[in-house]
XYZ file of C-alpha atoms in Angstrom:
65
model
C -0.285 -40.308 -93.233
C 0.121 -36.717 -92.259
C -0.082 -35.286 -89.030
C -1.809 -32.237 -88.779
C -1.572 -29.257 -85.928
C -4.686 -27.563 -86.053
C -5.183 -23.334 -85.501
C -9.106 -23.589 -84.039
C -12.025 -23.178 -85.499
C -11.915 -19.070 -84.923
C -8.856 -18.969 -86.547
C -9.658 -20.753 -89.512
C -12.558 -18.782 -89.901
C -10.342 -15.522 -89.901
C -8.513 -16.752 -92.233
C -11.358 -18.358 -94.599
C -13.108 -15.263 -94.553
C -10.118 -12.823 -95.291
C -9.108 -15.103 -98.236
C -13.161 -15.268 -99.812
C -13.295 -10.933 -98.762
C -9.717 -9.853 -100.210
C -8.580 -12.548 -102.431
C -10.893 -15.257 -104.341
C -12.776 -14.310 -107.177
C -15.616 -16.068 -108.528
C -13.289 -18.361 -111.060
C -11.068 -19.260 -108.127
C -9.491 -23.077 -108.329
C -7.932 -24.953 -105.823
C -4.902 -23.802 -106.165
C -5.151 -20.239 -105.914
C -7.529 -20.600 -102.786
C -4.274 -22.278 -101.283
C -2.360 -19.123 -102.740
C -5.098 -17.132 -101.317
C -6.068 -18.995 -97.609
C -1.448 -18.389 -97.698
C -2.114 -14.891 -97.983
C -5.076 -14.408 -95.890
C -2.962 -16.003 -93.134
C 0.184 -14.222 -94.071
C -1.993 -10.579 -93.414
C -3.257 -11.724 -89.849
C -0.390 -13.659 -88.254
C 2.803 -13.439 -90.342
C 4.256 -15.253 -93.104
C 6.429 -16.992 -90.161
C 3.448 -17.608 -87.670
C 2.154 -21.131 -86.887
C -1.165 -20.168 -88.260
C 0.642 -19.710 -91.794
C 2.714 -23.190 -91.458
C -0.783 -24.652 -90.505
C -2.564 -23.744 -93.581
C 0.286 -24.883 -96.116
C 0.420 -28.277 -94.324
C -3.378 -28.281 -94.709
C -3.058 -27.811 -98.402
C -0.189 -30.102 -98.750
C -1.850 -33.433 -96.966
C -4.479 -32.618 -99.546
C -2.299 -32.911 -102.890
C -3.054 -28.698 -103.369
C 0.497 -27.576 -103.781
């Protein structure tokens, strides 16, 4: 029952690949991609940015918290 704003598919992408490049390892879960997607966003648009509000909602309609 969420409703989601979305960032665009460029954005997500940014963010996707900063958090695989800087952050994940190769025994990432589910929770630390969220910590790591957080930071990846944090790095390009701020920890108070839209982007960065974006992604934790993301993680939060799926159960990730």
């Amino acid at each position: 029952g969420a409703t989601l704003t979305g960032i665009g598919r460029a954005k997500a992408l940014q963010v996707w690949y900063r958090a695989l490049s800087v952050y994940m390892t190769s025994t990432t879960n589910y929770q630390a991609a969220r910590t790591a997607t957080l930071n990846a966003a944090a790095d390009l648009y701020g920890a108070s940015s839209a982007e960065y509000s974006a992604v934790a909602a993301t993680w939060t309609a799926v159960n990730v918290n």
